Amino acid sequence: MCGIVGYIGNRKAYDILIKGLHRLEYRGYDSAGVALVARDGKINIFKTKGKVENLEAFCADKDLGACTGIAHTRWATHGEPSDTNAHPHYSEDGNIAIVHNGTIENYKVLKDALIQHGCKFHSETDTEVLVQLIEYIRISNKCSLFSAVRQALKQVVGAYAIAVVAKDKPDTIIAARQSSPLVIGIGDNEYFLASDATPFVEYTKECVYLKDGEIAEIKQGESLRITDLDNEESEIDVTTLQMSISQLEKGGYPHFMLKEIFEQPDTLRDCIRGRVVDRGHRIIINGVSDNREVFKNAKRIVIVACGTSWHAALLGRYLIQDMCRIPVVVEYASEFRYSNPVINKDDVVIAISQSGETADTLAAVQIAKEAGAFVFGISNVVGSSIPRETYAGCYIHVGPEIGVASTKAFTGQVMVLTLLSLAVAQLRGTMTDDQIAQVGKCVLKIPTYVKRVLETLNDKIERLSLTYTYARNFLYLGRGYSYPVALEGALKLKEISYIHAEGYPAAEMKHGPIALIDQEMPTVIIAPKGHVYEKIVSNVQQVKARGGNILAIVTDGDTEISKIADHVLEVPEMPECLTPIITSVPLQLLSYYIAINKGKDVDMPRNLAKSVTVE
Ligand code: F6R
């Protein structure tokens, strides 16, 4: 939710800020803006509604010469997307400017107090309140910018990552964070600032992740100064990034989403690497082996997540219950946090989040920690909040996911949950060595099988998508391991093509949704071979008997469903517990091509943002 970029050094700040905003556009694209601070003490602010490309067009004939600047791409929370509500916001005297990611919960109280002191407001945003408060404190207390920001933040309730610049401080940016991410890149006599490290990875690999409650003075030519809000100096922890620039580009694909779908053979290989050893006989998840007693004695596992990650969590329930015989509860993080959850000390709570920054999931982590549970994180973004806030965890290692609709992160999450289940089963003795080796060997084949699915089905799905593009509603059905896949397939379709789609457990269909079935509404059925195969054949027949049009995902060589369905997509045979990774890939392609046929922006679907750092 909202992306922030900052630069201070000897280069043209505007170029770095715009490139950085493009990389952060996945965080929101309702409006964009920059504030450029010239050495002669002038702040130029340019901002427009819409995407970063609109801002570039708007800036084409403007004075862009400055070596210090801050920039923002917005996902609207307070106030509609508009030029006025776009960031940066500035104080009434025009002396300071701010960009902000997060929400200031007590902004109304602060605003009323500032109005009493004569402040006038131009936008509907909470951010304008903060910048006016900072300037009010700076003038009334005659203090430094750093001190004014610190004092202002002590009055703020809510979440923020901010960057502040001032006319009379052209060599300084003040940055601070609470619950929204912010990272400072350290270059050679230059500093970068961003919501994640992608805007500066080609300039420096050295960076410092700000922690909650920290405030930084970033001054060209001087060492970083970081304190907490009580002005106590913090230790500066420099991290070296592992990310490469090629991971952030489209690499010849028309969209990040398609690139990320096709990357899955490699990302799954990276995810498995070093974790399945002795040709599949042994599974190593360090976060499990380092906490053997916790996983051995766990009485229950609670998994919390949102969106696609919640679908991966549902698969986690099937995997863990099947393999480890531990009861598993899966909760939406947003519901968990307000449901007065009953958490015991011998529960393990697993939080799953691609970004590692989702506000609801992070809040669920805190609640679980307070209740005394052991909290384990599964994330993609190294150094993000959830890995930092959990006691142990596991990265999915799929590389930056830029397309807003999650694809490779989902399969990475499911893979990690599969490996975690095998590792815990090994530890608790709930599977024999032979059973583990059987699954372990197949896990090693998954990257090759996913590659085969992509090679054999891509063109077919592209052609088939034309048949389905103009449907207005879709039903996705699956049973057992294929039920969460149905939910995820439906979510992918609605996110990027804006077609209404419902995922359902196939047997539940007859308790209501069957009323919807007619020739106009396609049903996508996920039906690989498995212990509920015969049951789903009956469900396929029930749909067909009502005149429904069926697209089925089946195992190679399937004859039964192929006879009934209108179209089939065949995937390689796998042990049932591994089918979700294979069957979800054709569904990703289907939604991609339908959205393309409809002319939609698949990488930046309307109203969405990738990192949801607000409640
Ligand atoms: C859907 C999608 C979202 C995210 C959800 C949680 O394609 O990407 O539903 O899965 O917002 O995000 P993370 O995993 O970053 O916590």
PDB file of C-alpha atoms in Angstrom, residues 166-311:
ATOM      1  CA  ALA A 166      12.771  20.795   3.942  1.00  0.00           C
ATOM      2  CA  LYS A 167      13.708  23.821   1.825  1.00  0.00           C
ATOM      3  CA  ASP A 168      16.453  24.867   4.203  1.00  0.00           C
ATOM      4  CA  LYS A 169      17.908  21.322   4.404  1.00  0.00           C
ATOM      5  CA  PRO A 170      18.599  20.349   0.800  1.00  0.00           C
ATOM      6  CA  ASP A 171      21.166  17.770   1.907  1.00  0.00           C
ATOM      7  CA  THR A 172      18.874  15.928   4.346  1.00  0.00           C
ATOM      8  CA  ILE A 173      15.953  13.486   4.340  1.00  0.00           C
ATOM      9  CA  ILE A 174      14.280  12.463   7.582  1.00  0.00           C
ATOM     10  CA  ALA A 175      12.688   9.004   7.492  1.00  0.00           C
ATOM     11  CA  ALA A 176      10.730   7.010  10.056  1.00  0.00           C
ATOM     12  CA  ARG A 177       8.692   3.841  10.293  1.00  0.00           C
ATOM     13  CA  GLN A 178       5.997   2.238  12.384  1.00  0.00           C
ATOM     14  CA  SER A 179       4.363  -0.900  10.931  1.00  0.00           C
ATOM     15  CA  SER A 180       5.046   0.087   7.301  1.00  0.00           C
ATOM     16  CA  PRO A 181       8.320  -0.929   5.684  1.00  0.00           C
ATOM     17  CA  LEU A 182      11.242   1.370   4.902  1.00  0.00           C
ATOM     18  CA  VAL A 183      14.802   0.578   3.903  1.00  0.00           C
ATOM     19  CA  ILE A 184      17.799   2.875   3.432  1.00  0.00           C
ATOM     20  CA  GLY A 185      20.339   2.062   0.707  1.00  0.00           C
ATOM     21  CA  ILE A 186      23.906   3.175   1.423  1.00  0.00           C
ATOM     22  CA  GLY A 187      25.867   4.162  -1.679  1.00  0.00           C
ATOM     23  CA  ASP A 188      29.119   5.997  -2.253  1.00  0.00           C
ATOM     24  CA  ASN A 189      28.420   9.508  -0.926  1.00  0.00           C
ATOM     25  CA  GLU A 190      24.731   8.960  -1.647  1.00  0.00           C
ATOM     26  CA  TYR A 191      21.712   7.466   0.096  1.00  0.00           C
ATOM     27  CA  PHE A 192      18.552   5.867  -1.199  1.00  0.00           C
ATOM     28  CA  LEU A 193      15.311   5.294   0.619  1.00  0.00           C
ATOM     29  CA  ALA A 194      12.430   3.050  -0.381  1.00  0.00           C
ATOM     30  CA  SER A 195       9.554   0.852   0.747  1.00  0.00           C
ATOM     31  CA  ASP A 196      11.581  -2.134  -0.400  1.00  0.00           C
ATOM     32  CA  ALA A 197      15.060  -2.483  -1.834  1.00  0.00           C
ATOM     33  CA  THR A 198      14.037  -2.864  -5.499  1.00  0.00           C
ATOM     34  CA  PRO A 199      14.415   0.854  -6.438  1.00  0.00           C
ATOM     35  CA  PHE A 200      18.105   0.920  -5.571  1.00  0.00           C
ATOM     36  CA  VAL A 201      19.405  -2.585  -6.156  1.00  0.00           C
ATOM     37  CA  GLU A 202      21.415  -1.525  -9.212  1.00  0.00           C
ATOM     38  CA  TYR A 203      23.180   1.232  -7.259  1.00  0.00           C
ATOM     39  CA  THR A 204      24.072  -0.486  -3.998  1.00  0.00           C
ATOM     40  CA  LYS A 205      23.656  -3.796  -2.208  1.00  0.00           C
ATOM     41  CA  GLU A 206      24.266  -2.319   1.277  1.00  0.00           C
ATOM     42  CA  CYS A 207      21.195  -1.314   3.182  1.00  0.00           C
ATOM     43  CA  VAL A 208      19.618  -0.770   6.586  1.00  0.00           C
ATOM     44  CA  TYR A 209      16.046  -1.871   7.302  1.00  0.00           C
ATOM     45  CA  LEU A 210      14.470   0.639   9.697  1.00  0.00           C
ATOM     46  CA  LYS A 211      12.722  -0.972  12.651  1.00  0.00           C
ATOM     47  CA  ASP A 212       9.376  -0.006  14.130  1.00  0.00           C
ATOM     48  CA  GLY A 213       9.654   3.197  16.142  1.00  0.00           C
ATOM     49  CA  GLU A 214      12.930   4.280  14.544  1.00  0.00           C
ATOM     50  CA  ILE A 215      13.680   7.606  12.922  1.00  0.00           C
ATOM     51  CA  ALA A 216      16.666   8.269  10.661  1.00  0.00           C
ATOM     52  CA  GLU A 217      18.543  11.402   9.705  1.00  0.00           C
ATOM     53  CA  ILE A 218      19.935  10.790   6.237  1.00  0.00           C
ATOM     54  CA  LYS A 219      22.471  13.460   5.390  1.00  0.00           C
ATOM     55  CA  GLN A 220      24.731  13.437   2.375  1.00  0.00           C
ATOM     56  CA  GLY A 221      28.400  13.104   3.312  1.00  0.00           C
ATOM     57  CA  GLU A 222      27.619  12.051   6.890  1.00  0.00           C
ATOM     58  CA  SER A 223      27.012   8.714   8.600  1.00  0.00           C
ATOM     59  CA  LEU A 224      23.436   7.665   9.162  1.00  0.00           C
ATOM     60  CA  ARG A 225      21.914   8.642  12.453  1.00  0.00           C
ATOM     61  CA  ILE A 226      19.082   6.474  13.737  1.00  0.00           C
ATOM     62  CA  THR A 227      17.261   6.901  17.033  1.00  0.00           C
ATOM     63  CA  ASP A 228      14.014   5.823  18.595  1.00  0.00           C
ATOM     64  CA  LEU A 229      11.253   8.325  19.294  1.00  0.00           C
ATOM     65  CA  ASP A 230      12.808   9.052  22.709  1.00  0.00           C
ATOM     66  CA  ASN A 231      16.029  10.041  20.948  1.00  0.00           C
ATOM     67  CA  GLU A 232      17.969   6.977  22.134  1.00  0.00           C
ATOM     68  CA  GLU A 233      20.574   6.068  19.483  1.00  0.00           C
ATOM     69  CA  SER A 234      19.872   2.742  17.711  1.00  0.00           C
ATOM     70  CA  GLU A 235      22.405   0.244  16.502  1.00  0.00           C
ATOM     71  CA  ILE A 236      22.845   0.378  12.748  1.00  0.00           C
ATOM     72  CA  ASP A 237      22.557  -3.054  11.255  1.00  0.00           C
ATOM     73  CA  VAL A 238      23.831  -3.120   7.650  1.00  0.00           C
ATOM     74  CA  THR A 239      22.465  -5.927   5.448  1.00  0.00           C
ATOM     75  CA  THR A 240      23.817  -7.048   2.066  1.00  0.00           C
ATOM     76  CA  LEU A 241      21.105  -7.643  -0.531  1.00  0.00           C
ATOM     77  CA  GLN A 242      21.009 -10.909  -2.489  1.00  0.00           C
ATOM     78  CA  MET A 243      18.658  -9.546  -5.163  1.00  0.00           C
ATOM     79  CA  SER A 244      19.721  -9.015  -8.777  1.00  0.00           C
ATOM     80  CA  ILE A 245      18.490  -6.471 -11.296  1.00  0.00           C
ATOM     81  CA  SER A 246      17.456  -9.118 -13.865  1.00  0.00           C
ATOM     82  CA  GLN A 247      14.897 -10.412 -11.346  1.00  0.00           C
ATOM     83  CA  LEU A 248      13.151  -7.034 -11.550  1.00  0.00           C
ATOM     84  CA  GLU A 249      12.778  -6.874 -15.317  1.00  0.00           C
ATOM     85  CA  LYS A 250      10.319  -8.552 -17.670  1.00  0.00           C
ATOM     86  CA  GLY A 251      13.004 -10.552 -19.484  1.00  0.00           C
ATOM     87  CA  GLY A 252      11.209 -10.509 -22.854  1.00  0.00           C
ATOM     88  CA  TYR A 253       7.720 -11.353 -21.500  1.00  0.00           C
ATOM     89  CA  PRO A 254       4.894  -8.888 -22.155  1.00  0.00           C
ATOM     90  CA  HIS A 255       3.880  -8.900 -18.475  1.00  0.00           C
ATOM     91  CA  PHE A 256       5.432  -9.683 -15.119  1.00  0.00           C
ATOM     92  CA  MET A 257       2.580 -12.074 -14.427  1.00  0.00           C
ATOM     93  CA  LEU A 258       3.395 -14.237 -17.450  1.00  0.00           C
ATOM     94  CA  LYS A 259       7.104 -14.086 -16.659  1.00  0.00           C
ATOM     95  CA  GLU A 260       6.379 -15.175 -13.104  1.00  0.00           C
ATOM     96  CA  ILE A 261       4.135 -18.036 -14.242  1.00  0.00           C
ATOM     97  CA  PHE A 262       6.895 -19.269 -16.546  1.00  0.00           C
ATOM     98  CA  GLU A 263       9.574 -18.833 -13.868  1.00  0.00           C
ATOM     99  CA  GLN A 264       7.931 -21.474 -11.691  1.00  0.00           C
ATOM    100  CA  PRO A 265      10.111 -24.430 -12.728  1.00  0.00           C
ATOM    101  CA  ASP A 266      13.119 -22.379 -11.568  1.00  0.00           C
ATOM    102  CA  THR A 267      11.510 -20.820  -8.513  1.00  0.00           C
ATOM    103  CA  LEU A 268      10.311 -24.210  -7.309  1.00  0.00           C
ATOM    104  CA  ARG A 269      13.801 -25.616  -7.824  1.00  0.00           C
ATOM    105  CA  ASP A 270      15.203 -22.722  -5.749  1.00  0.00           C
ATOM    106  CA  CYS A 271      12.580 -23.348  -3.101  1.00  0.00           C
ATOM    107  CA  ILE A 272      13.452 -27.054  -2.853  1.00  0.00           C
ATOM    108  CA  ARG A 273      17.238 -26.603  -3.103  1.00  0.00           C
ATOM    109  CA  GLY A 274      19.068 -27.991  -0.057  1.00  0.00           C
ATOM    110  CA  ARG A 275      15.803 -28.990   1.583  1.00  0.00           C
ATOM    111  CA  VAL A 276      15.246 -32.387  -0.047  1.00  0.00           C
ATOM    112  CA  VAL A 277      18.430 -34.416   0.320  1.00  0.00           C
ATOM    113  CA  ASP A 278      19.624 -38.022  -0.059  1.00  0.00           C
ATOM    114  CA  ARG A 279      17.588 -38.322  -3.279  1.00  0.00           C
ATOM    115  CA  GLY A 280      14.335 -37.539  -1.490  1.00  0.00           C
ATOM    116  CA  HIS A 281      14.914 -39.611   1.643  1.00  0.00           C
ATOM    117  CA  ARG A 282      15.482 -36.692   3.988  1.00  0.00           C
ATOM    118  CA  ILE A 283      13.774 -33.322   4.288  1.00  0.00           C
ATOM    119  CA  ILE A 284      15.535 -30.418   5.980  1.00  0.00           C
ATOM    120  CA  ILE A 285      13.690 -27.323   7.092  1.00  0.00           C
ATOM    121  CA  ASN A 286      16.025 -25.471   9.448  1.00  0.00           C
ATOM    122  CA  GLY A 287      13.225 -23.662  11.233  1.00  0.00           C
ATOM    123  CA  VAL A 288      11.820 -27.095  12.139  1.00  0.00           C
ATOM    124  CA  SER A 289      15.075 -28.896  12.996  1.00  0.00           C
ATOM    125  CA  ASP A 290      16.195 -25.936  15.155  1.00  0.00           C
ATOM    126  CA  ASN A 291      12.938 -26.262  17.126  1.00  0.00           C
ATOM    127  CA  ARG A 292      12.516 -30.020  17.255  1.00  0.00           C
ATOM    128  CA  GLU A 293      10.846 -30.098  20.662  1.00  0.00           C
ATOM    129  CA  VAL A 294       8.323 -27.433  19.699  1.00  0.00           C
ATOM    130  CA  PHE A 295       7.192 -29.317  16.601  1.00  0.00           C
ATOM    131  CA  LYS A 296       7.363 -32.705  18.332  1.00  0.00           C
ATOM    132  CA  ASN A 297       5.098 -31.568  21.142  1.00  0.00           C
ATOM    133  CA  ALA A 298       2.754 -29.253  19.258  1.00  0.00           C
ATOM    134  CA  LYS A 299      -0.863 -30.104  20.081  1.00  0.00           C
ATOM    135  CA  ARG A 300      -2.345 -27.946  17.351  1.00  0.00           C
ATOM    136  CA  ILE A 301      -1.245 -25.806  14.452  1.00  0.00           C
ATOM    137  CA  VAL A 302      -3.020 -22.550  13.634  1.00  0.00           C
ATOM    138  CA  ILE A 303      -2.278 -20.998  10.253  1.00  0.00           C
ATOM    139  CA  VAL A 304      -3.039 -17.326   9.617  1.00  0.00           C
ATOM    140  CA  ALA A 305      -2.829 -15.538   6.274  1.00  0.00           C
ATOM    141  CA  CYS A 306      -4.786 -13.422   3.787  1.00  0.00           C
ATOM    142  CA  GLY A 307      -5.854 -13.816   0.154  1.00  0.00           C
ATOM    143  CA  THR A 308      -3.787 -16.179  -1.942  1.00  0.00           C
ATOM    144  CA  SER A 309      -1.589 -16.936   1.059  1.00  0.00           C
ATOM    145  CA  TRP A 310      -4.750 -18.055   2.883  1.00  0.00           C
ATOM    146  CA  HIS A 311      -5.422 -20.500   0.058  1.00  0.00           C
TER     147      HIS A 311
END
